[in-house]
mmCIF file with all atom_site columns, C-alpha atoms in Angstrom:
data_model
loop_
_atom_site.group_PDB
_atom_site.id
_atom_site.type_symbol
_atom_site.label_atom_id
_atom_site.label_alt_id
_atom_site.label_comp_id
_atom_site.label_asym_id
_atom_site.label_entity_id
_atom_site.label_seq_id
_atom_site.pdbx_PDB_ins_code
_atom_site.Cartn_x
_atom_site.Cartn_y
_atom_site.Cartn_z
_atom_site.occupancy
_atom_site.B_iso_or_equiv
_atom_site.pdbx_formal_charge
_atom_site.auth_seq_id
_atom_site.auth_comp_id
_atom_site.auth_asym_id
_atom_site.auth_atom_id
_atom_site.pdbx_PDB_model_num
ATOM 1   C CA . ASP A 1 1   ? 0.000   0.000   0.000   1.00 89.00 ? 1   ASP A CA 1
ATOM 2   C CA . ILE A 1 2   ? 1.108   3.571   -0.642  1.00 95.00 ? 2   ILE A CA 1
ATOM 3   C CA . VAL A 1 3   ? 1.764   5.436   2.603   1.00 97.00 ? 3   VAL A CA 1
ATOM 4   C CA . MET A 1 4   ? 1.343   9.208   2.616   1.00 98.00 ? 4   MET A CA 1
ATOM 5   C CA . THR A 1 5   ? 3.336   11.266  5.135   1.00 98.00 ? 5   THR A CA 1
ATOM 6   C CA . GLN A 1 6   ? 2.549   14.926  5.791   1.00 98.00 ? 6   GLN A CA 1
ATOM 7   C CA . THR A 1 7   ? 4.645   17.567  7.505   1.00 97.00 ? 7   THR A CA 1
ATOM 8   C CA . PRO A 1 8   ? 4.086   19.502  9.646   1.00 96.00 ? 8   PRO A CA 1
ATOM 9   C CA . LEU A 1 9   ? 1.143   18.021  11.546  1.00 96.00 ? 9   LEU A CA 1
ATOM 10  C CA . SER A 1 10  ? 0.349   21.413  13.019  1.00 95.00 ? 10  SER A CA 1
ATOM 11  C CA . SER A 1 11  ? 0.953   24.844  11.542  1.00 92.00 ? 11  SER A CA 1
ATOM 12  C CA . PRO A 1 12  ? 0.269   28.077  13.447  1.00 95.00 ? 12  PRO A CA 1
ATOM 13  C CA . VAL A 1 13  ? 0.217   30.910  10.935  1.00 95.00 ? 13  VAL A CA 1
ATOM 14  C CA . THR A 1 14  ? -0.281  34.670  11.121  1.00 96.00 ? 14  THR A CA 1
ATOM 15  C CA . LEU A 1 15  ? -3.108  36.070  9.019   1.00 96.00 ? 15  LEU A CA 1
ATOM 16  C CA . GLY A 1 16  ? -1.786  37.364  5.716   1.00 96.00 ? 16  GLY A CA 1
ATOM 17  C CA . GLN A 1 17  ? 1.373   35.269  5.903   1.00 97.00 ? 17  GLN A CA 1
ATOM 18  C CA . PRO A 1 18  ? 2.152   32.271  3.675   1.00 97.00 ? 18  PRO A CA 1
ATOM 19  C CA . ALA A 1 19  ? 1.807   28.638  4.706   1.00 97.00 ? 19  ALA A CA 1
ATOM 20  C CA . SER A 1 20  ? 3.203   25.468  3.225   1.00 97.00 ? 20  SER A CA 1
ATOM 21  C CA . ILE A 1 21  ? 2.432   21.773  3.766   1.00 98.00 ? 21  ILE A CA 1
ATOM 22  C CA . SER A 1 22  ? 4.522   18.901  2.460   1.00 98.00 ? 22  SER A CA 1
ATOM 23  C CA . CYS A 1 23  ? 3.408   15.422  1.525   1.00 98.00 ? 23  CYS A CA 1
ATOM 24  C CA . ARG A 1 24  ? 5.601   12.484  0.655   1.00 98.00 ? 24  ARG A CA 1
ATOM 25  C CA . SER A 1 25  ? 4.424   9.162   -0.781  1.00 98.00 ? 25  SER A CA 1
ATOM 26  C CA . SER A 1 26  ? 6.157   5.851   -0.134  1.00 98.00 ? 26  SER A CA 1
ATOM 27  C CA . GLN A 1 27  ? 6.278   5.171   -3.868  1.00 97.00 ? 27  GLN A CA 1
ATOM 28  C CA . SER A 1 28  ? 5.832   7.099   -7.094  1.00 96.00 ? 28  SER A CA 1
ATOM 29  C CA . LEU A 1 29  ? 2.305   8.318   -7.782  1.00 96.00 ? 29  LEU A CA 1
ATOM 30  C CA . VAL A 1 30  ? 2.730   8.205   -11.547 1.00 95.00 ? 30  VAL A CA 1
ATOM 31  C CA . HIS A 1 31  ? -0.093  6.024   -12.859 1.00 94.00 ? 31  HIS A CA 1
ATOM 32  C CA . SER A 1 32  ? 0.232   3.792   -15.911 1.00 93.00 ? 32  SER A CA 1
ATOM 33  C CA . ASP A 1 33  ? -1.845  6.414   -17.781 1.00 92.00 ? 33  ASP A CA 1
ATOM 34  C CA . GLY A 1 34  ? 0.876   9.019   -17.118 1.00 93.00 ? 34  GLY A CA 1
ATOM 35  C CA . ASN A 1 35  ? -1.112  11.051  -14.583 1.00 94.00 ? 35  ASN A CA 1
ATOM 36  C CA . SER A 1 36  ? -0.274  11.471  -10.908 1.00 96.00 ? 36  SER A CA 1
ATOM 37  C CA . TYR A 1 37  ? -3.435  11.304  -8.831  1.00 96.00 ? 37  TYR A CA 1
ATOM 38  C CA . LEU A 1 38  ? -2.401  13.500  -5.929  1.00 97.00 ? 38  LEU A CA 1
ATOM 39  C CA . SER A 1 39  ? -5.023  15.749  -4.404  1.00 98.00 ? 39  SER A CA 1
ATOM 40  C CA . TRP A 1 40  ? -5.287  18.179  -1.509  1.00 98.00 ? 40  TRP A CA 1
ATOM 41  C CA . LEU A 1 41  ? -8.429  18.298  0.620   1.00 98.00 ? 41  LEU A CA 1
ATOM 42  C CA . HIS A 1 42  ? -9.533  20.817  3.268   1.00 98.00 ? 42  HIS A CA 1
ATOM 43  C CA . GLN A 1 43  ? -11.849 19.932  6.118   1.00 97.00 ? 43  GLN A CA 1
ATOM 44  C CA . ARG A 1 44  ? -13.523 22.169  8.645   1.00 95.00 ? 44  ARG A CA 1
ATOM 45  C CA . PRO A 1 45  ? -15.017 20.699  11.841  1.00 90.00 ? 45  PRO A CA 1
ATOM 46  C CA . GLY A 1 46  ? -18.304 18.922  11.239  1.00 90.00 ? 46  GLY A CA 1
ATOM 47  C CA . GLN A 1 47  ? -17.999 19.154  7.475   1.00 94.00 ? 47  GLN A CA 1
ATOM 48  C CA . PRO A 1 48  ? -16.916 16.685  4.772   1.00 95.00 ? 48  PRO A CA 1
ATOM 49  C CA . PRO A 1 49  ? -13.560 17.149  3.073   1.00 96.00 ? 49  PRO A CA 1
ATOM 50  C CA . ARG A 1 50  ? -13.558 19.685  0.273   1.00 96.00 ? 50  ARG A CA 1
ATOM 51  C CA . LEU A 1 51  ? -11.333 19.337  -2.773  1.00 97.00 ? 51  LEU A CA 1
ATOM 52  C CA . LEU A 1 52  ? -8.800  22.118  -3.322  1.00 98.00 ? 52  LEU A CA 1
ATOM 53  C CA . ILE A 1 53  ? -6.226  20.735  -5.747  1.00 98.00 ? 53  ILE A CA 1
ATOM 54  C CA . TYR A 1 54  ? -6.270  17.671  -8.008  1.00 98.00 ? 54  TYR A CA 1
ATOM 55  C CA . LYS A 1 55  ? -3.599  15.999  -10.146 1.00 97.00 ? 55  LYS A CA 1
ATOM 56  C CA . ILE A 1 56  ? -0.851  17.781  -8.191  1.00 98.00 ? 56  ILE A CA 1
ATOM 57  C CA . SER A 1 57  ? -1.433  21.350  -9.347  1.00 98.00 ? 57  SER A CA 1
ATOM 58  C CA . ASN A 1 58  ? -4.960  21.877  -10.714 1.00 98.00 ? 58  ASN A CA 1
ATOM 59  C CA . ARG A 1 59  ? -7.228  24.106  -8.650  1.00 98.00 ? 59  ARG A CA 1
ATOM 60  C CA . PHE A 1 60  ? -10.776 22.822  -8.371  1.00 97.00 ? 60  PHE A CA 1
ATOM 61  C CA . SER A 1 61  ? -13.665 25.051  -9.388  1.00 95.00 ? 61  SER A CA 1
ATOM 62  C CA . GLY A 1 62  ? -14.182 27.962  -7.006  1.00 96.00 ? 62  GLY A CA 1
ATOM 63  C CA . VAL A 1 63  ? -10.896 27.514  -5.129  1.00 98.00 ? 63  VAL A CA 1
ATOM 64  C CA . PRO A 1 64  ? -9.102  30.853  -4.571  1.00 97.00 ? 64  PRO A CA 1
ATOM 65  C CA . ASP A 1 65  ? -5.864  31.351  -6.441  1.00 96.00 ? 65  ASP A CA 1
ATOM 66  C CA . ARG A 1 66  ? -3.952  31.830  -3.195  1.00 98.00 ? 66  ARG A CA 1
ATOM 67  C CA . PHE A 1 67  ? -3.887  28.013  -3.094  1.00 98.00 ? 67  PHE A CA 1
ATOM 68  C CA . SER A 1 68  ? -1.317  26.260  -5.266  1.00 98.00 ? 68  SER A CA 1
ATOM 69  C CA . GLY A 1 69  ? 0.040   22.752  -5.563  1.00 98.00 ? 69  GLY A CA 1
ATOM 70  C CA . SER A 1 70  ? 3.335   21.487  -6.893  1.00 98.00 ? 70  SER A CA 1
ATOM 71  C CA . GLY A 1 71  ? 5.607   18.468  -6.943  1.00 97.00 ? 71  GLY A CA 1
ATOM 72  C CA . ALA A 1 72  ? 6.286   15.270  -8.805  1.00 96.00 ? 72  ALA A CA 1
ATOM 73  C CA . GLY A 1 73  ? 7.028   11.609  -8.226  1.00 93.00 ? 73  GLY A CA 1
ATOM 74  C CA . THR A 1 74  ? 6.912   11.213  -4.436  1.00 96.00 ? 74  THR A CA 1
ATOM 75  C CA . ASP A 1 75  ? 7.195   14.778  -3.105  1.00 97.00 ? 75  ASP A CA 1
ATOM 76  C CA . PHE A 1 76  ? 4.371   17.300  -3.164  1.00 98.00 ? 76  PHE A CA 1
ATOM 77  C CA . THR A 1 77  ? 3.593   20.680  -1.621  1.00 98.00 ? 77  THR A CA 1
ATOM 78  C CA . LEU A 1 78  ? 0.496   22.764  -0.949  1.00 98.00 ? 78  LEU A CA 1
ATOM 79  C CA . LYS A 1 79  ? 1.096   26.488  -0.570  1.00 98.00 ? 79  LYS A CA 1
ATOM 80  C CA . ILE A 1 80  ? -1.220  29.214  0.620   1.00 98.00 ? 80  ILE A CA 1
ATOM 81  C CA . SER A 1 81  ? 0.189   32.561  -0.442  1.00 97.00 ? 81  SER A CA 1
ATOM 82  C CA . ARG A 1 82  ? -1.638  34.652  2.184   1.00 97.00 ? 82  ARG A CA 1
ATOM 83  C CA . VAL A 1 83  ? -3.596  32.853  4.887   1.00 97.00 ? 83  VAL A CA 1
ATOM 84  C CA . GLU A 1 84  ? -7.121  34.070  5.575   1.00 97.00 ? 84  GLU A CA 1
ATOM 85  C CA . ALA A 1 85  ? -9.290  33.273  8.585   1.00 95.00 ? 85  ALA A CA 1
ATOM 86  C CA . GLU A 1 86  ? -11.487 30.883  6.548   1.00 95.00 ? 86  GLU A CA 1
ATOM 87  C CA . ASP A 1 87  ? -8.438  28.710  5.769   1.00 97.00 ? 87  ASP A CA 1
ATOM 88  C CA . VAL A 1 88  ? -8.303  27.195  9.265   1.00 97.00 ? 88  VAL A CA 1
ATOM 89  C CA . GLY A 1 89  ? -8.997  23.494  9.511   1.00 97.00 ? 89  GLY A CA 1
ATOM 90  C CA . VAL A 1 90  ? -7.246  20.277  8.586   1.00 98.00 ? 90  VAL A CA 1
ATOM 91  C CA . TYR A 1 91  ? -5.544  19.705  5.255   1.00 98.00 ? 91  TYR A CA 1
ATOM 92  C CA . TYR A 1 92  ? -5.055  16.225  3.822   1.00 98.00 ? 92  TYR A CA 1
ATOM 93  C CA . CYS A 1 93  ? -3.066  15.008  0.864   1.00 98.00 ? 93  CYS A CA 1
ATOM 94  C CA . ALA A 1 94  ? -4.683  12.052  -0.896  1.00 98.00 ? 94  ALA A CA 1
ATOM 95  C CA . GLN A 1 95  ? -3.477  9.662   -3.573  1.00 97.00 ? 95  GLN A CA 1
ATOM 96  C CA . ALA A 1 96  ? -5.761  7.716   -5.905  1.00 95.00 ? 96  ALA A CA 1
ATOM 97  C CA . THR A 1 97  ? -3.070  6.158   -8.094  1.00 95.00 ? 97  THR A CA 1
ATOM 98  C CA . GLN A 1 98  ? -3.335  2.896   -6.198  1.00 93.00 ? 98  GLN A CA 1
ATOM 99  C CA . PHE A 1 99  ? -6.468  2.497   -4.091  1.00 91.00 ? 99  PHE A CA 1
ATOM 100 C CA . TYR A 1 100 ? -7.065  5.699   -2.087  1.00 93.00 ? 100 TYR A CA 1
ATOM 101 C CA . THR A 1 101 ? -4.878  6.668   0.836   1.00 95.00 ? 101 THR A CA 1
ATOM 102 C CA . PHE A 1 102 ? -4.406  9.824   2.863   1.00 97.00 ? 102 PHE A CA 1
ATOM 103 C CA . GLY A 1 103 ? -1.846  11.716  4.837   1.00 98.00 ? 103 GLY A CA 1
ATOM 104 C CA . GLN A 1 104 ? -2.341  12.106  8.584   1.00 97.00 ? 104 GLN A CA 1
ATOM 105 C CA . GLY A 1 105 ? -3.665  15.638  8.194   1.00 97.00 ? 105 GLY A CA 1
ATOM 106 C CA . THR A 1 106 ? -2.142  19.030  8.985   1.00 98.00 ? 106 THR A CA 1
ATOM 107 C CA . LYS A 1 107 ? -4.024  21.328  11.333  1.00 97.00 ? 107 LYS A CA 1
ATOM 108 C CA . LEU A 1 108 ? -3.780  24.947  10.243  1.00 97.00 ? 108 LEU A CA 1
ATOM 109 C CA . GLU A 1 109 ? -4.530  27.460  12.973  1.00 96.00 ? 109 GLU A CA 1
ATOM 110 C CA . ILE A 1 110 ? -4.158  31.185  13.351  1.00 94.00 ? 110 ILE A CA 1
ATOM 111 C CA . LYS A 1 111 ? -1.528  32.477  15.780  1.00 91.00 ? 111 LYS A CA 1
ATOM 112 C CA . GLU B 2 1   ? -22.562 18.266  -11.373 1.00 93.00 ? 1   GLU B CA 1
ATOM 113 C CA . VAL B 2 2   ? -21.458 15.090  -9.636  1.00 96.00 ? 2   VAL B CA 1
ATOM 114 C CA . GLN B 2 3   ? -23.406 14.372  -6.454  1.00 97.00 ? 3   GLN B CA 1
ATOM 115 C CA . LEU B 2 4   ? -22.945 11.532  -3.997  1.00 98.00 ? 4   LEU B CA 1
ATOM 116 C CA . VAL B 2 5   ? -25.519 11.090  -1.236  1.00 98.00 ? 5   VAL B CA 1
ATOM 117 C CA . GLU B 2 6   ? -24.954 8.558   1.537   1.00 98.00 ? 6   GLU B CA 1
ATOM 118 C CA . SER B 2 7   ? -27.665 7.094   3.733   1.00 98.00 ? 7   SER B CA 1
ATOM 119 C CA . GLY B 2 8   ? -28.269 4.269   6.170   1.00 98.00 ? 8   GLY B CA 1
ATOM 120 C CA . GLY B 2 9   ? -26.142 5.262   9.146   1.00 97.00 ? 9   GLY B CA 1
ATOM 121 C CA . GLY B 2 10  ? -27.367 4.944   12.702  1.00 97.00 ? 10  GLY B CA 1
ATOM 122 C CA . LEU B 2 11  ? -26.840 3.408   16.130  1.00 98.00 ? 11  LEU B CA 1
ATOM 123 C CA . VAL B 2 12  ? -26.028 -0.318  16.181  1.00 98.00 ? 12  VAL B CA 1
ATOM 124 C CA . GLN B 2 13  ? -25.042 -2.639  19.005  1.00 98.00 ? 13  GLN B CA 1
ATOM 125 C CA . PRO B 2 14  ? -21.677 -4.402  18.900  1.00 98.00 ? 14  PRO B CA 1
ATOM 126 C CA . GLY B 2 15  ? -21.947 -7.531  16.779  1.00 98.00 ? 15  GLY B CA 1
ATOM 127 C CA . GLY B 2 16  ? -24.795 -6.068  14.765  1.00 98.00 ? 16  GLY B CA 1
ATOM 128 C CA . SER B 2 17  ? -25.154 -5.347  11.066  1.00 98.00 ? 17  SER B CA 1
ATOM 129 C CA . LEU B 2 18  ? -26.022 -2.385  8.891   1.00 98.00 ? 18  LEU B CA 1
ATOM 130 C CA . ARG B 2 19  ? -26.029 -1.523  5.206   1.00 98.00 ? 19  ARG B CA 1
ATOM 131 C CA . LEU B 2 20  ? -24.957 1.863   3.924   1.00 98.00 ? 20  LEU B CA 1
ATOM 132 C CA . SER B 2 21  ? -26.028 3.214   0.550   1.00 98.00 ? 21  SER B CA 1
ATOM 133 C CA . CYS B 2 22  ? -24.666 5.900   -1.736  1.00 98.00 ? 22  CYS B CA 1
ATOM 134 C CA . ALA B 2 23  ? -26.760 7.362   -4.545  1.00 98.00 ? 23  ALA B CA 1
ATOM 135 C CA . ALA B 2 24  ? -24.735 8.854   -7.381  1.00 98.00 ? 24  ALA B CA 1
ATOM 136 C CA . SER B 2 25  ? -25.774 11.371  -10.010 1.00 97.00 ? 25  SER B CA 1
ATOM 137 C CA . GLY B 2 26  ? -24.108 13.638  -12.557 1.00 96.00 ? 26  GLY B CA 1
ATOM 138 C CA . LEU B 2 27  ? -21.694 10.982  -13.775 1.00 95.00 ? 27  LEU B CA 1
ATOM 139 C CA . THR B 2 28  ? -21.738 7.788   -15.804 1.00 96.00 ? 28  THR B CA 1
ATOM 140 C CA . PHE B 2 29  ? -21.654 5.681   -12.672 1.00 97.00 ? 29  PHE B CA 1
ATOM 141 C CA . SER B 2 30  ? -20.697 2.434   -14.387 1.00 97.00 ? 30  SER B CA 1
ATOM 142 C CA . HIS B 2 31  ? -17.458 3.985   -15.685 1.00 97.00 ? 31  HIS B CA 1
ATOM 143 C CA . TYR B 2 32  ? -15.758 4.593   -12.333 1.00 96.00 ? 32  TYR B CA 1
ATOM 144 C CA . TYR B 2 33  ? -14.228 2.835   -9.375  1.00 96.00 ? 33  TYR B CA 1
ATOM 145 C CA . MET B 2 34  ? -16.091 3.703   -6.196  1.00 97.00 ? 34  MET B CA 1
ATOM 146 C CA . ASN B 2 35  ? -14.736 3.954   -2.661  1.00 98.00 ? 35  ASN B CA 1
ATOM 147 C CA . TRP B 2 36  ? -15.903 3.981   0.907   1.00 98.00 ? 36  TRP B CA 1
ATOM 148 C CA . VAL B 2 37  ? -13.801 6.126   3.248   1.00 98.00 ? 37  VAL B CA 1
ATOM 149 C CA . ARG B 2 38  ? -14.393 6.604   6.964   1.00 98.00 ? 38  ARG B CA 1
ATOM 150 C CA . GLN B 2 39  ? -13.415 9.063   9.639   1.00 98.00 ? 39  GLN B CA 1
ATOM 151 C CA . ALA B 2 40  ? -13.583 8.118   13.308  1.00 98.00 ? 40  ALA B CA 1
ATOM 152 C CA . PRO B 2 41  ? -14.400 10.944  15.751  1.00 96.00 ? 41  PRO B CA 1
ATOM 153 C CA . GLY B 2 42  ? -11.444 13.308  15.995  1.00 95.00 ? 42  GLY B CA 1
ATOM 154 C CA . LYS B 2 43  ? -9.336  11.183  13.661  1.00 97.00 ? 43  LYS B CA 1
ATOM 155 C CA . GLY B 2 44  ? -8.104  11.321  10.074  1.00 97.00 ? 44  GLY B CA 1
ATOM 156 C CA . LEU B 2 45  ? -9.422  9.788   6.889   1.00 97.00 ? 45  LEU B CA 1
ATOM 157 C CA . GLU B 2 46  ? -9.207  6.027   6.342   1.00 97.00 ? 46  GLU B CA 1
ATOM 158 C CA . TRP B 2 47  ? -9.932  4.273   3.080   1.00 97.00 ? 47  TRP B CA 1
ATOM 159 C CA . VAL B 2 48  ? -12.201 1.274   3.747   1.00 98.00 ? 48  VAL B CA 1
ATOM 160 C CA . ALA B 2 49  ? -12.999 -0.426  0.443   1.00 97.00 ? 49  ALA B CA 1
ATOM 161 C CA . ASN B 2 50  ? -13.309 0.031   -3.270  1.00 96.00 ? 50  ASN B CA 1
ATOM 162 C CA . ILE B 2 51  ? -14.983 -1.688  -6.188  1.00 98.00 ? 51  ILE B CA 1
ATOM 163 C CA . LYS B 2 52  ? -14.204 -1.875  -9.860  1.00 97.00 ? 52  LYS B CA 1
ATOM 164 C CA . GLN B 2 53  ? -16.530 -0.430  -12.456 1.00 97.00 ? 53  GLN B CA 1
ATOM 165 C CA . ASP B 2 54  ? -18.318 -3.715  -13.187 1.00 96.00 ? 54  ASP B CA 1
ATOM 166 C CA . GLY B 2 55  ? -18.133 -5.011  -9.613  1.00 96.00 ? 55  GLY B CA 1
ATOM 167 C CA . SER B 2 56  ? -15.783 -7.840  -10.571 1.00 97.00 ? 56  SER B CA 1
ATOM 168 C CA . GLU B 2 57  ? -13.014 -6.757  -8.180  1.00 97.00 ? 57  GLU B CA 1
ATOM 169 C CA . THR B 2 58  ? -13.216 -5.492  -4.633  1.00 98.00 ? 58  THR B CA 1
ATOM 170 C CA . TYR B 2 59  ? -10.542 -4.462  -2.154  1.00 97.00 ? 59  TYR B CA 1
ATOM 171 C CA . TYR B 2 60  ? -10.630 -3.822  1.581   1.00 97.00 ? 60  TYR B CA 1
ATOM 172 C CA . VAL B 2 61  ? -8.519  -2.420  4.371   1.00 96.00 ? 61  VAL B CA 1
ATOM 173 C CA . ASP B 2 62  ? -7.325  -5.289  6.564   1.00 96.00 ? 62  ASP B CA 1
ATOM 174 C CA . SER B 2 63  ? -9.406  -4.233  9.580   1.00 97.00 ? 63  SER B CA 1
ATOM 175 C CA . VAL B 2 64  ? -12.714 -4.884  7.773   1.00 98.00 ? 64  VAL B CA 1
ATOM 176 C CA . LYS B 2 65  ? -11.851 -7.915  5.644   1.00 98.00 ? 65  LYS B CA 1
ATOM 177 C CA . GLY B 2 66  ? -14.351 -10.714 6.196   1.00 98.00 ? 66  GLY B CA 1
ATOM 178 C CA . ARG B 2 67  ? -16.826 -8.362  7.910   1.00 98.00 ? 67  ARG B CA 1
ATOM 179 C CA . PHE B 2 68  ? -17.664 -5.701  5.302   1.00 98.00 ? 68  PHE B CA 1
ATOM 180 C CA . THR B 2 69  ? -18.825 -6.218  1.712   1.00 98.00 ? 69  THR B CA 1
ATOM 181 C CA . ILE B 2 70  ? -18.831 -3.474  -0.899  1.00 98.00 ? 70  ILE B CA 1
ATOM 182 C CA . SER B 2 71  ? -21.199 -3.830  -3.851  1.00 98.00 ? 71  SER B CA 1
ATOM 183 C CA . ARG B 2 72  ? -22.802 -1.726  -6.536  1.00 98.00 ? 72  ARG B CA 1
ATOM 184 C CA . ASP B 2 73  ? -25.885 -1.623  -8.742  1.00 98.00 ? 73  ASP B CA 1
ATOM 185 C CA . ASN B 2 74  ? -24.987 0.203   -11.933 1.00 98.00 ? 74  ASN B CA 1
ATOM 186 C CA . ALA B 2 75  ? -28.615 0.182   -13.107 1.00 98.00 ? 75  ALA B CA 1
ATOM 187 C CA . ARG B 2 76  ? -29.582 2.148   -9.981  1.00 98.00 ? 76  ARG B CA 1
ATOM 188 C CA . ASN B 2 77  ? -26.388 4.286   -9.862  1.00 98.00 ? 77  ASN B CA 1
ATOM 189 C CA . SER B 2 78  ? -25.902 3.061   -6.324  1.00 98.00 ? 78  SER B CA 1
ATOM 190 C CA . LEU B 2 79  ? -23.052 1.904   -4.111  1.00 98.00 ? 79  LEU B CA 1
ATOM 191 C CA . TYR B 2 80  ? -23.463 -0.166  -0.962  1.00 98.00 ? 80  TYR B CA 1
ATOM 192 C CA . LEU B 2 81  ? -21.495 -1.247  2.085   1.00 98.00 ? 81  LEU B CA 1
ATOM 193 C CA . GLN B 2 82  ? -22.808 -4.209  4.030   1.00 98.00 ? 82  GLN B CA 1
ATOM 194 C CA . MET B 2 83  ? -21.252 -4.180  7.480   1.00 98.00 ? 83  MET B CA 1
ATOM 195 C CA . ASN B 2 84  ? -21.469 -7.217  9.755   1.00 98.00 ? 84  ASN B CA 1
ATOM 196 C CA . SER B 2 85  ? -19.962 -8.092  13.137  1.00 98.00 ? 85  SER B CA 1
ATOM 197 C CA . LEU B 2 86  ? -19.669 -4.413  13.943  1.00 98.00 ? 86  LEU B CA 1
ATOM 198 C CA . ARG B 2 87  ? -17.252 -3.230  16.601  1.00 98.00 ? 87  ARG B CA 1
ATOM 199 C CA . ALA B 2 88  ? -16.959 -0.045  18.619  1.00 98.00 ? 88  ALA B CA 1
ATOM 200 C CA . GLU B 2 89  ? -13.921 0.907   16.552  1.00 98.00 ? 89  GLU B CA 1
ATOM 201 C CA . ASP B 2 90  ? -16.089 0.982   13.411  1.00 98.00 ? 90  ASP B CA 1
ATOM 202 C CA . THR B 2 91  ? -17.796 4.088   14.781  1.00 98.00 ? 91  THR B CA 1
ATOM 203 C CA . ALA B 2 92  ? -17.184 6.788   12.188  1.00 98.00 ? 92  ALA B CA 1
ATOM 204 C CA . VAL B 2 93  ? -18.632 8.996   9.518   1.00 98.00 ? 93  VAL B CA 1
ATOM 205 C CA . TYR B 2 94  ? -18.666 6.961   6.305   1.00 98.00 ? 94  TYR B CA 1
ATOM 206 C CA . TYR B 2 95  ? -18.187 8.732   2.999   1.00 98.00 ? 95  TYR B CA 1
ATOM 207 C CA . CYS B 2 96  ? -18.523 7.445   -0.521  1.00 98.00 ? 96  CYS B CA 1
ATOM 208 C CA . ALA B 2 97  ? -15.981 8.935   -2.862  1.00 97.00 ? 97  ALA B CA 1
ATOM 209 C CA . THR B 2 98  ? -14.798 8.596   -6.412  1.00 97.00 ? 98  THR B CA 1
ATOM 210 C CA . VAL B 2 99  ? -12.285 10.133  -8.771  1.00 94.00 ? 99  VAL B CA 1
ATOM 211 C CA . VAL B 2 100 ? -13.545 11.308  -12.155 1.00 94.00 ? 100 VAL B CA 1
ATOM 212 C CA . GLY B 2 101 ? -10.925 12.546  -14.597 1.00 89.00 ? 101 GLY B CA 1
ATOM 213 C CA . GLY B 2 102 ? -8.551  13.025  -11.675 1.00 91.00 ? 102 GLY B CA 1
ATOM 214 C CA . VAL B 2 103 ? -11.095 15.078  -9.688  1.00 95.00 ? 103 VAL B CA 1
ATOM 215 C CA . ASP B 2 104 ? -12.123 13.763  -6.271  1.00 95.00 ? 104 ASP B CA 1
ATOM 216 C CA . TYR B 2 105 ? -15.822 13.807  -5.414  1.00 97.00 ? 105 TYR B CA 1
ATOM 217 C CA . TRP B 2 106 ? -17.158 13.115  -1.917  1.00 97.00 ? 106 TRP B CA 1
ATOM 218 C CA . GLY B 2 107 ? -20.549 12.834  -0.364  1.00 97.00 ? 107 GLY B CA 1
ATOM 219 C CA . GLN B 2 108 ? -21.660 14.507  2.860   1.00 97.00 ? 108 GLN B CA 1
ATOM 220 C CA . GLY B 2 109 ? -21.219 11.300  4.851   1.00 97.00 ? 109 GLY B CA 1
ATOM 221 C CA . THR B 2 110 ? -23.405 9.189   7.112   1.00 98.00 ? 110 THR B CA 1
ATOM 222 C CA . LEU B 2 111 ? -22.652 8.523   10.783  1.00 98.00 ? 111 LEU B CA 1
ATOM 223 C CA . LEU B 2 112 ? -22.384 4.999   12.157  1.00 98.00 ? 112 LEU B CA 1
ATOM 224 C CA . THR B 2 113 ? -22.254 4.608   15.912  1.00 98.00 ? 113 THR B CA 1
ATOM 225 C CA . VAL B 2 114 ? -21.538 1.174   17.357  1.00 98.00 ? 114 VAL B CA 1
ATOM 226 C CA . SER B 2 115 ? -22.407 1.132   21.033  1.00 97.00 ? 115 SER B CA 1
ATOM 227 C CA . SER B 2 116 ? -24.447 -0.806  23.563  1.00 95.00 ? 116 SER B CA 1
#
């Protein structure tokens, strides 16, 4: 099974400052079709996960452009250029190249 | 627009059974793998099971093998999870999820509580 490892697990950030979350997979996420099925999800308490980024770097419909994704192979990053109050919650990386597995989650909170 | 709507959650005693359902719309259901993912209270996301487009292959996380059965009815655009021999540690919100063209779609989830 592909294991996803996120760092950090907690990230206190000042409003208006950038934030970055890393995700590493235990093996390459390149699928036989040439795509890498790496997504980033955001979850607020009591709500289902919401898709932010899919296939490493594609913003989902309605996602603000302050969110960006990058990476390749086994190393991926989610960046928020300027954190806003609504960005608090838990962020998960997810891979769907082989089954569907998730990182442990990174809790973003405001300092 | 892709929509996934779960139902069937509730309170069950340890050792009991329950079947969850997921109604899909906005996609050609028979074209996609489907997944069940769960989230225990205060915990992260855990993939539970998935099923191939035609139902011919199914896969499970080790902790539910032999107890849970994933199935689908492509004529009804529906996904199911039959859960037997339930344990307290199965308590969680259960989501159905799929990936269409690389885009992840999730339902709102249904809560299963296993308690006496």
